[in-house]
Amino acid sequence: MNELQKELKNQLTKFRLQEIEPHMETDDHAEHFRMNIFTKLGELGFTGMTLPEDFGGAGLGYTDLCTALTELAKSSVSYAVTVSVSTMVQATLNQFGNEKQKRLYLPALTSGHEIGAFCLSESSSGSDAAALKMTAKKVEGGYLLNGSKMWITSGGIAKTYIVMARTGSDTSAKSISAFIVRDGMEGFTYGKKEKKMGWKISPTRELVFSNCFIPEENLLSSEGNGFKIAMAALDKGRITIGAIAVGLSERALDESVKYALSREQFNQSIFDFQGLQFMMADMATEIECSRLLVMKSAKDYDNGYPNPKLASMAKLKSTDTAMKVSTDAVQILGGVGYTQEYPVERLMRDAKVLQIVEGTNQIQRVVIARNLKKEHTNQ
Ligand code: CAA
């Protein structure tokens, strides 16, 4: 970490311990998202880190954002993922939006006054994202959106939604376009809120569009570019999901070591049993591998060499590690690890979905394998 990253990390450690940690148990139980926590993160400059200063961002890089998300995730994966998805939306608007769109939507997002959401999945199109059915029919002055989106992170609390819908009549990826949709637009309503195993503070909702009129100026980039916009967004998002997984894993290891040192059985601390030492040594090693992959892919991105293969590797490795490490943490804590008295059961629940969102880990392997083929065949 450079000096700036150390400073960002220290600031966030203080913030999460004072502002987030005291509410975690009750808020996780009540599934309660606190907008004031997000706004305060914005005041500290954490909600628009990678965006240019012109639009209210901090002008920093993905290595800085990953450092921050890793630290935030130690207390709350839910707030970390809200920041990460909202930043992905901002990056998409910044990359593909025109000047007017950027001026209109970015400042409220970068400052943390508003949250952004990314809307690709539908009930019948998850991994096969290009099979989406939602339509955007061209009408005078704009488009009519019809259909629904599923499993939308920050659905209901976000104000700006990037929504992928089909503008062409065929079923190919080339007939998908991306739209900027605002909360409150006529014909846009919220469907059911999902009851989830983890990520309980971050709401996940269905979005329903019924003859929702979207003015022409809310089309992002041009017609037919929506799938590429979505894929480019996910290339960045997958790195940040990896960073969140590293933070979760670090917390799980920390809780494991602390507990193992303090718990005595057979007249010695359980840390001194070699069986547990090996487990914790493996956990620490896997976490370091994950962190290096995440930071390497973030650095490549910052240096102007975005690498989707590496981003997928980072997401795959770090989220599989988070699942393994958090499960082992529950094992090390034993009976109390399975109760809500300690945070490790929450970490284990929160880890699972990291292997699913922003492309399942099977899809990450597809992306890695396709890139391997491309590298070897120049196709
Ligand atoms: N960047 C830019 N363009 C890309 C791209 C990328 N990374 N990957 C593919 N494309 C382009 C291709 O070049 C191709 O364009 P051309 O025809 O002009 O060459 C076009 O997109 C179609 O590509 P494919 O034929 O490779 O598409 P596919 O249908 O085979 O799908 C896939 C590829 C990788 C499986 C993709 O569907 C995928 O990533 N699926 C997973 C979806 C996903 O991650 N969903 C997550 C939901 S969002 C979420 O979870 C966020 C949240 O809220 C937490």
Short mmCIF file of C-alpha atoms and ligand atoms in Angstrom, two decimals:
data_model
loop_
_atom_site.label_atom_id
_atom_site.label_comp_id
_atom_site.label_asym_id
_atom_site.label_seq_id
_atom_site.Cartn_x
_atom_site.Cartn_y
_atom_site.Cartn_z
CA MET A 1 0.00 0.00 0.00
CA ASN A 2 1.18 3.50 -0.75
CA GLU A 3 0.78 6.35 1.78
CA LEU A 4 -2.58 7.41 0.34
CA GLN A 5 -3.95 3.88 0.51
CA LYS A 6 -2.76 3.53 4.12
CA GLU A 7 -4.60 6.75 4.92
CA LEU A 8 -7.79 5.59 3.14
CA LYS A 9 -7.64 2.30 5.02
CA ASN A 10 -7.13 4.01 8.40
CA GLN A 11 -10.01 6.40 7.78
CA LEU A 12 -12.31 3.52 6.88
CA THR A 13 -11.22 1.39 9.84
CA LYS A 14 -12.23 4.24 12.16
CA PHE A 15 -15.48 4.82 10.29
CA ARG A 16 -16.60 1.21 10.16
CA LEU A 17 -15.82 0.57 13.82
CA GLN A 18 -17.66 3.70 14.97
CA GLU A 19 -20.54 3.95 12.52
CA ILE A 20 -21.23 0.50 11.09
CA GLU A 21 -20.10 -2.19 13.49
CA PRO A 22 -22.36 -1.17 16.41
CA HIS A 23 -25.49 -1.64 14.23
CA MET A 24 -24.44 -4.74 12.30
CA GLU A 25 -26.16 -7.38 14.37
CA THR A 26 -29.53 -5.59 14.67
CA ASP A 27 -29.53 -4.21 11.12
CA ASP A 28 -28.64 -7.59 9.62
CA HIS A 29 -31.51 -9.13 11.55
CA ALA A 30 -33.95 -6.34 10.60
CA GLU A 31 -32.63 -6.14 7.01
CA HIS A 32 -32.27 -2.41 7.54
CA PHE A 33 -30.18 -0.23 5.19
CA ARG A 34 -29.13 3.12 6.64
CA MET A 35 -28.94 5.82 3.97
CA ASN A 36 -27.12 8.11 6.41
CA ILE A 37 -24.19 5.65 6.53
CA PHE A 38 -23.94 5.75 2.74
CA THR A 39 -24.17 9.55 2.74
CA LYS A 40 -21.40 9.78 5.36
CA LEU A 41 -19.25 7.48 3.21
CA GLY A 42 -19.91 10.02 0.45
CA GLU A 43 -18.84 12.93 2.67
CA LEU A 44 -15.57 11.10 3.29
CA GLY A 45 -15.09 10.68 -0.47
CA PHE A 46 -15.70 6.91 -0.73
CA THR A 47 -18.75 6.85 -3.02
CA GLY A 48 -17.16 8.17 -6.21
CA MET A 49 -13.52 7.29 -5.78
CA THR A 50 -12.61 6.46 -9.37
CA LEU A 51 -14.60 9.21 -11.07
CA PRO A 52 -12.95 12.39 -12.39
CA GLU A 53 -12.95 15.40 -10.04
CA ASP A 54 -14.92 17.29 -12.73
CA PHE A 55 -17.94 15.20 -11.83
CA GLY A 56 -17.41 15.23 -8.09
CA GLY A 57 -15.26 12.11 -7.95
CA ALA A 58 -11.93 11.71 -6.18
CA GLY A 59 -9.98 10.96 -9.37
CA LEU A 60 -8.36 7.88 -7.84
CA GLY A 61 -7.70 4.44 -9.28
CA TYR A 62 -9.11 0.93 -8.93
CA THR A 63 -6.25 -0.09 -6.61
CA ASP A 64 -7.40 2.68 -4.24
CA LEU A 65 -11.06 1.68 -4.60
CA CYS A 66 -10.18 -1.97 -3.92
CA THR A 67 -8.19 -1.00 -0.82
CA ALA A 68 -11.23 0.88 0.49
CA LEU A 69 -13.76 -1.86 -0.36
CA THR A 70 -11.60 -4.52 1.30
CA GLU A 71 -11.55 -2.49 4.50
CA LEU A 72 -15.28 -1.65 4.41
CA ALA A 73 -16.21 -5.29 3.78
CA LYS A 74 -14.56 -6.31 7.06
CA SER A 75 -17.55 -4.80 8.83
CA SER A 76 -20.24 -4.92 6.19
CA VAL A 77 -20.30 -6.65 2.84
CA SER A 78 -23.72 -5.03 2.28
CA TYR A 79 -22.46 -1.42 2.40
CA ALA A 80 -19.34 -2.41 0.45
CA VAL A 81 -21.43 -3.91 -2.35
CA THR A 82 -23.72 -0.86 -2.42
CA VAL A 83 -20.63 1.32 -2.97
CA SER A 84 -19.15 -1.09 -5.50
CA VAL A 85 -22.28 -1.40 -7.68
CA SER A 86 -22.96 2.35 -7.50
CA THR A 87 -19.35 3.01 -8.56
CA MET A 88 -19.78 0.55 -11.44
CA VAL A 89 -22.84 2.52 -12.60
CA GLN A 90 -20.89 5.77 -12.38
CA ALA A 91 -17.98 4.30 -14.36
CA THR A 92 -20.45 3.14 -17.03
CA LEU A 93 -22.06 6.58 -17.26
CA ASN A 94 -18.64 8.18 -17.42
CA GLN A 95 -17.39 5.82 -20.15
CA PHE A 96 -20.48 5.70 -22.35
CA GLY A 97 -22.57 8.74 -21.41
CA ASN A 98 -22.55 12.06 -23.21
CA GLU A 99 -21.56 15.29 -21.47
CA LYS A 100 -25.16 16.19 -20.62
CA GLN A 101 -25.88 12.79 -19.08
CA LYS A 102 -22.70 12.92 -17.03
CA ARG A 103 -23.45 16.42 -15.71
CA LEU A 104 -27.02 15.43 -14.93
CA TYR A 105 -26.49 12.14 -13.09
CA LEU A 106 -22.93 11.80 -11.87
CA PRO A 107 -22.60 14.49 -9.15
CA ALA A 108 -25.43 13.08 -6.99
CA LEU A 109 -23.91 9.60 -7.31
CA THR A 110 -20.29 10.53 -6.67
CA SER A 111 -21.23 12.61 -3.61
CA GLY A 112 -23.18 9.73 -2.07
CA HIS A 113 -26.50 11.58 -2.09
CA GLU A 114 -27.85 8.99 -4.49
CA ILE A 115 -27.18 5.31 -5.23
CA GLY A 116 -26.87 3.70 -8.66
CA ALA A 117 -28.08 0.23 -9.68
CA PHE A 118 -27.19 -2.03 -12.61
CA CYS A 119 -30.05 -3.95 -14.21
CA LEU A 120 -29.19 -6.81 -16.54
CA SER A 121 -30.61 -10.08 -15.12
CA GLU A 122 -34.14 -11.29 -15.71
CA SER A 123 -36.01 -14.32 -14.39
CA SER A 124 -35.13 -16.34 -17.49
CA SER A 125 -31.75 -14.78 -18.29
CA GLY A 126 -29.04 -14.90 -15.63
CA SER A 127 -25.80 -16.40 -16.92
CA ASP A 128 -27.11 -16.19 -20.48
CA ALA A 129 -27.41 -12.43 -20.18
CA ALA A 130 -27.83 -11.85 -23.93
CA ALA A 131 -31.13 -13.78 -23.85
CA LEU A 132 -32.90 -10.99 -21.98
CA LYS A 133 -36.51 -10.34 -22.98
CA MET A 134 -37.26 -6.86 -21.77
CA THR A 135 -38.24 -4.63 -24.69
CA ALA A 136 -37.67 -0.98 -25.49
CA LYS A 137 -39.97 -0.04 -28.35
CA LYS A 138 -39.12 3.09 -30.28
CA VAL A 139 -41.90 5.68 -30.09
CA GLU A 140 -41.98 9.37 -30.79
CA GLY A 141 -39.40 11.16 -28.63
CA GLY A 142 -38.18 8.03 -26.89
CA TYR A 143 -38.82 4.40 -25.96
CA LEU A 144 -41.46 2.38 -24.13
CA LEU A 145 -39.94 -0.11 -21.69
CA ASN A 146 -41.84 -3.31 -20.93
CA GLY A 147 -40.74 -6.30 -18.88
CA SER A 148 -39.05 -6.92 -15.56
CA LYS A 149 -35.58 -7.22 -14.03
CA MET A 150 -34.65 -9.61 -11.23
CA TRP A 151 -32.15 -9.69 -8.35
CA ILE A 152 -31.31 -6.02 -8.62
CA THR A 153 -28.84 -4.90 -5.96
CA SER A 154 -30.02 -1.62 -4.36
CA GLY A 155 -33.42 -1.94 -6.04
CA GLY A 156 -35.74 0.52 -4.30
CA ILE A 157 -33.00 2.58 -2.60
CA ALA A 158 -31.24 3.58 -5.84
CA LYS A 159 -32.30 6.64 -7.80
CA THR A 160 -30.44 5.98 -11.07
CA TYR A 161 -30.78 2.63 -12.83
CA ILE A 162 -28.87 1.48 -15.90
CA VAL A 163 -31.31 -0.86 -17.60
CA MET A 164 -30.55 -3.18 -20.51
CA ALA A 165 -33.47 -3.81 -22.90
CA ARG A 166 -33.98 -5.10 -26.40
CA THR A 167 -34.45 -2.43 -29.09
CA GLY A 168 -34.09 -4.73 -32.10
CA SER A 169 -36.50 -7.41 -33.20
CA ASP A 170 -33.97 -10.28 -33.23
CA THR A 171 -32.70 -12.16 -30.18
CA SER A 172 -29.00 -11.40 -30.53
CA ALA A 173 -26.70 -9.45 -28.20
CA LYS A 174 -26.53 -6.77 -30.91
CA SER A 175 -30.15 -5.73 -30.41
CA ILE A 176 -29.68 -4.81 -26.75
CA SER A 177 -29.45 -1.18 -25.68
CA ALA A 178 -28.78 0.52 -22.35
CA PHE A 179 -31.02 3.17 -20.79
CA ILE A 180 -30.79 5.53 -17.85
CA VAL A 181 -33.95 5.13 -15.80
CA ARG A 182 -34.81 7.25 -12.78
CA ASP A 183 -36.73 6.27 -9.69
CA GLY A 184 -40.28 7.61 -9.92
CA MET A 185 -40.62 7.50 -13.72
CA GLU A 186 -44.17 6.65 -14.73
CA GLY A 187 -44.60 2.95 -15.48
CA PHE A 188 -41.57 1.95 -13.37
CA THR A 189 -42.43 0.19 -10.10
CA TYR A 190 -40.70 -2.05 -7.60
CA GLY A 191 -41.64 -5.72 -7.37
CA LYS A 192 -40.94 -8.10 -4.53
CA LYS A 193 -38.02 -7.62 -2.19
CA GLU A 194 -36.04 -10.87 -1.97
CA LYS A 195 -35.62 -12.69 1.35
CA LYS A 196 -31.97 -13.69 1.17
CA MET A 197 -29.51 -15.91 3.03
CA GLY A 198 -26.98 -13.07 3.34
CA TRP A 199 -26.31 -9.49 2.22
CA LYS A 200 -29.35 -8.73 4.33
CA ILE A 201 -28.72 -5.00 4.74
CA SER A 202 -28.45 -4.51 0.98
CA PRO A 203 -31.92 -4.71 -0.59
CA THR A 204 -32.36 -6.92 -3.67
CA ARG A 205 -35.54 -6.31 -5.66
CA GLU A 206 -37.45 -7.03 -8.78
CA LEU A 207 -38.10 -4.02 -11.04
CA VAL A 208 -41.25 -3.88 -13.14
CA PHE A 209 -41.67 -1.78 -16.29
CA SER A 210 -45.07 -1.31 -17.82
CA ASN A 211 -45.21 1.07 -20.77
CA CYS A 212 -42.55 3.12 -19.04
CA PHE A 213 -41.67 6.06 -21.30
CA ILE A 214 -37.95 6.81 -21.47
CA PRO A 215 -36.99 9.98 -23.33
CA GLU A 216 -34.55 9.57 -26.21
CA GLU A 217 -31.88 11.52 -24.30
CA ASN A 218 -31.76 8.70 -21.71
CA LEU A 219 -30.39 6.20 -24.21
CA LEU A 220 -26.80 5.45 -23.21
CA SER A 221 -24.33 5.48 -26.11
CA SER A 222 -26.23 4.24 -29.17
CA GLU A 223 -28.81 1.58 -29.98
CA GLY A 224 -27.36 -1.93 -30.04
CA ASN A 225 -24.44 -1.14 -27.71
CA GLY A 226 -26.13 -2.31 -24.51
CA PHE A 227 -24.56 -5.76 -24.22
CA LYS A 228 -21.03 -4.45 -24.70
CA ILE A 229 -21.74 -1.71 -22.15
CA ALA A 230 -22.93 -4.37 -19.68
CA MET A 231 -19.89 -6.59 -20.25
CA ALA A 232 -17.47 -3.66 -19.91
CA ALA A 233 -19.19 -2.69 -16.65
CA LEU A 234 -18.87 -6.21 -15.29
CA ASP A 235 -15.17 -6.37 -16.18
CA LYS A 236 -14.64 -3.62 -13.61
CA GLY A 237 -17.32 -4.82 -11.20
CA ARG A 238 -15.74 -8.26 -10.94
CA ILE A 239 -12.49 -6.74 -9.65
CA THR A 240 -14.35 -4.87 -6.91
CA ILE A 241 -16.39 -7.93 -5.91
CA GLY A 242 -13.00 -9.63 -5.53
CA ALA A 243 -11.81 -6.84 -3.23
CA ILE A 244 -14.92 -7.24 -1.09
CA ALA A 245 -14.29 -10.99 -0.86
CA VAL A 246 -10.74 -10.32 0.37
CA GLY A 247 -12.07 -8.05 3.15
CA LEU A 248 -14.61 -10.66 4.22
CA SER A 249 -11.92 -13.34 4.30
CA GLU A 250 -9.54 -11.16 6.30
CA ARG A 251 -12.21 -10.58 8.93
CA ALA A 252 -12.98 -14.32 9.10
CA LEU A 253 -9.30 -15.14 9.62
CA ASP A 254 -8.91 -12.40 12.19
CA GLU A 255 -11.89 -13.73 14.19
CA SER A 256 -10.49 -17.27 13.91
CA VAL A 257 -7.01 -16.41 15.19
CA LYS A 258 -8.37 -14.26 18.04
CA TYR A 259 -10.74 -16.99 19.14
CA ALA A 260 -8.24 -19.83 18.78
CA LEU A 261 -5.73 -17.93 20.93
CA SER A 262 -8.27 -17.31 23.69
CA ARG A 263 -10.08 -20.65 23.78
CA GLU A 264 -8.57 -23.42 25.89
CA GLN A 265 -9.26 -27.14 25.58
CA PHE A 266 -7.16 -30.03 26.91
CA ASN A 267 -5.23 -27.47 29.03
CA GLN A 268 -3.89 -25.44 26.10
CA SER A 269 -5.05 -22.77 23.72
CA ILE A 270 -6.66 -24.38 20.69
CA PHE A 271 -4.35 -22.26 18.52
CA ASP A 272 -1.52 -24.57 19.63
CA PHE A 273 -3.08 -27.63 18.01
CA GLN A 274 -1.31 -28.21 14.73
CA GLY A 275 -4.53 -29.22 12.98
CA LEU A 276 -5.93 -25.70 13.51
CA GLN A 277 -2.59 -24.03 12.81
CA PHE A 278 -2.48 -25.66 9.38
CA MET A 279 -6.05 -24.56 8.70
CA MET A 280 -5.24 -20.95 9.57
CA ALA A 281 -1.96 -21.04 7.64
CA ASP A 282 -3.88 -22.20 4.55
CA MET A 283 -6.53 -19.52 5.09
CA ALA A 284 -3.86 -16.79 5.30
CA THR A 285 -2.08 -18.10 2.19
CA GLU A 286 -5.26 -18.26 0.10
CA ILE A 287 -6.20 -14.73 1.19
CA GLU A 288 -2.81 -13.38 0.08
CA CYS A 289 -3.16 -15.12 -3.32
CA SER A 290 -6.61 -13.54 -3.71
CA ARG A 291 -5.41 -10.09 -2.71
CA LEU A 292 -2.51 -10.24 -5.19
CA LEU A 293 -4.83 -11.23 -8.06
CA VAL A 294 -7.34 -8.52 -7.19
CA MET A 295 -4.65 -5.84 -6.90
CA LYS A 296 -2.89 -7.01 -10.09
CA SER A 297 -6.11 -6.79 -12.09
CA ALA A 298 -6.92 -3.38 -10.53
CA LYS A 299 -3.41 -2.15 -11.34
CA ASP A 300 -3.63 -3.33 -14.95
CA TYR A 301 -6.89 -1.46 -15.21
CA ASP A 302 -5.35 1.73 -13.72
CA ASN A 303 -2.39 1.43 -16.09
CA GLY A 304 -4.72 1.37 -19.10
CA TYR A 305 -4.54 -2.37 -19.80
CA PRO A 306 -7.93 -3.70 -18.66
CA ASN A 307 -7.76 -7.49 -18.65
CA PRO A 308 -11.13 -9.30 -18.47
CA LYS A 309 -9.39 -12.67 -18.03
CA LEU A 310 -7.52 -11.48 -14.98
CA ALA A 311 -10.64 -9.75 -13.59
CA SER A 312 -12.51 -13.07 -13.85
CA MET A 313 -9.59 -14.91 -12.20
CA ALA A 314 -9.56 -12.36 -9.37
CA LYS A 315 -13.31 -12.73 -8.82
CA LEU A 316 -13.18 -16.52 -9.03
CA LYS A 317 -10.24 -17.02 -6.70
CA SER A 318 -11.16 -14.45 -4.08
CA THR A 319 -14.84 -15.40 -3.79
CA ASP A 320 -14.12 -19.15 -3.63
CA THR A 321 -11.55 -18.28 -0.96
CA ALA A 322 -14.11 -16.20 0.96
CA MET A 323 -16.51 -19.16 1.01
CA LYS A 324 -13.81 -21.60 2.13
CA VAL A 325 -12.24 -19.28 4.70
CA SER A 326 -15.55 -18.21 6.26
CA THR A 327 -16.70 -21.87 6.46
CA ASP A 328 -13.41 -22.79 8.15
CA ALA A 329 -13.82 -19.85 10.53
CA VAL A 330 -17.18 -21.23 11.66
CA GLN A 331 -15.49 -24.61 12.15
CA ILE A 332 -12.68 -23.11 14.25
CA LEU A 333 -15.13 -21.28 16.49
CA GLY A 334 -17.20 -24.47 16.76
CA GLY A 335 -20.56 -24.20 18.52
CA VAL A 336 -20.38 -20.44 19.09
CA GLY A 337 -19.30 -19.94 15.49
CA TYR A 338 -22.70 -21.24 14.42
CA THR A 339 -24.52 -18.71 16.61
CA GLN A 340 -25.07 -15.01 16.09
CA GLU A 341 -22.89 -14.24 19.10
CA TYR A 342 -19.90 -14.00 16.74
CA PRO A 343 -19.83 -12.49 13.23
CA VAL A 344 -18.47 -15.57 11.45
CA GLU A 345 -21.88 -17.10 10.70
CA ARG A 346 -22.85 -13.82 8.98
CA LEU A 347 -19.58 -13.82 7.04
CA MET A 348 -20.31 -17.34 5.84
CA ARG A 349 -23.82 -16.35 4.72
CA ASP A 350 -22.50 -13.19 3.04
CA ALA A 351 -19.73 -15.10 1.27
CA LYS A 352 -22.03 -17.46 -0.64
CA VAL A 353 -23.56 -14.90 -2.94
CA LEU A 354 -20.13 -13.52 -3.89
CA GLN A 355 -19.68 -16.75 -5.85
CA ILE A 356 -22.91 -15.98 -7.73
CA VAL A 357 -23.17 -12.22 -8.41
CA GLU A 358 -21.60 -10.37 -11.33
CA GLY A 359 -21.31 -13.68 -13.11
CA THR A 360 -21.31 -17.05 -11.35
CA ASN A 361 -17.90 -18.57 -10.79
CA GLN A 362 -18.73 -21.04 -13.56
CA ILE A 363 -19.17 -18.05 -15.92
CA GLN A 364 -15.80 -16.66 -14.75
CA ARG A 365 -14.24 -19.95 -15.87
CA VAL A 366 -16.02 -19.57 -19.24
CA VAL A 367 -14.51 -16.10 -19.65
CA ILE A 368 -11.03 -17.34 -18.63
CA ALA A 369 -11.21 -20.32 -20.99
CA ARG A 370 -12.47 -18.24 -23.93
CA ASN A 371 -9.57 -15.85 -23.44
CA LEU A 372 -7.11 -18.75 -23.29
CA LYS A 373 -8.48 -19.99 -26.59
CA LYS A 374 -8.26 -16.51 -28.11
CA GLU A 375 -4.63 -16.16 -26.99
CA HIS A 376 -3.72 -19.50 -28.54
CA THR A 377 -5.64 -19.23 -31.78
CA ASN A 378 -5.73 -15.46 -32.35
CA GLN A 379 -9.51 -15.71 -32.85
N1 CAA B 1 -16.23 -6.24 -23.13
C1 CAA B 1 -16.78 -5.74 -24.26
N2 CAA B 1 -17.47 -6.50 -25.15
C2 CAA B 1 -17.62 -7.80 -24.86
C3 CAA B 1 -17.10 -8.39 -23.69
C4 CAA B 1 -16.36 -7.55 -22.81
N3 CAA B 1 -15.83 -8.03 -21.69
N4 CAA B 1 -17.44 -9.71 -23.66
C5 CAA B 1 -18.14 -9.94 -24.78
N5 CAA B 1 -18.25 -8.78 -25.49
C6 CAA B 1 -18.90 -8.61 -26.80
C7 CAA B 1 -18.35 -9.63 -27.81
O1 CAA B 1 -17.19 -9.16 -28.42
C8 CAA B 1 -19.51 -9.78 -28.78
O2 CAA B 1 -19.51 -8.69 -29.68
P1 CAA B 1 -19.24 -8.96 -31.26
O3 CAA B 1 -20.34 -9.89 -31.70
O4 CAA B 1 -19.34 -7.60 -31.87
O5 CAA B 1 -17.89 -9.58 -31.32
C9 CAA B 1 -20.74 -9.60 -27.88
O6 CAA B 1 -20.31 -8.90 -26.69
C10 CAA B 1 -21.34 -10.94 -27.49
O7 CAA B 1 -20.33 -11.67 -26.84
P2 CAA B 1 -20.42 -13.27 -26.61
O8 CAA B 1 -20.79 -13.92 -27.90
O9 CAA B 1 -19.16 -13.67 -25.94
O10 CAA B 1 -21.65 -13.36 -25.61
P3 CAA B 1 -22.32 -14.63 -24.91
O11 CAA B 1 -23.77 -14.55 -25.08
O12 CAA B 1 -21.62 -15.87 -25.33
O13 CAA B 1 -22.06 -14.33 -23.34
C11 CAA B 1 -20.92 -14.35 -21.25
C12 CAA B 1 -20.83 -14.18 -22.77
C13 CAA B 1 -19.50 -14.06 -20.76
C14 CAA B 1 -21.37 -15.72 -20.81
C15 CAA B 1 -21.90 -13.26 -20.68
O14 CAA B 1 -23.24 -13.55 -21.03
C16 CAA B 1 -21.82 -13.12 -19.18
O15 CAA B 1 -20.92 -12.45 -18.66
N6 CAA B 1 -22.80 -13.71 -18.44
C17 CAA B 1 -22.91 -13.51 -17.01
C18 CAA B 1 -23.83 -12.35 -16.74
C19 CAA B 1 -23.54 -11.68 -15.45
O16 CAA B 1 -22.39 -11.52 -15.06
N7 CAA B 1 -24.58 -11.22 -14.79
C20 CAA B 1 -24.40 -10.48 -13.58
C21 CAA B 1 -25.59 -9.67 -13.30
S1 CAA B 1 -25.21 -8.11 -12.65
C22 CAA B 1 -24.89 -8.30 -11.02
O17 CAA B 1 -24.80 -9.34 -10.47
C23 CAA B 1 -24.62 -6.97 -10.38
C24 CAA B 1 -25.16 -6.81 -9.04
O18 CAA B 1 -26.17 -6.18 -8.87
C25 CAA B 1 -24.37 -7.26 -7.86
#
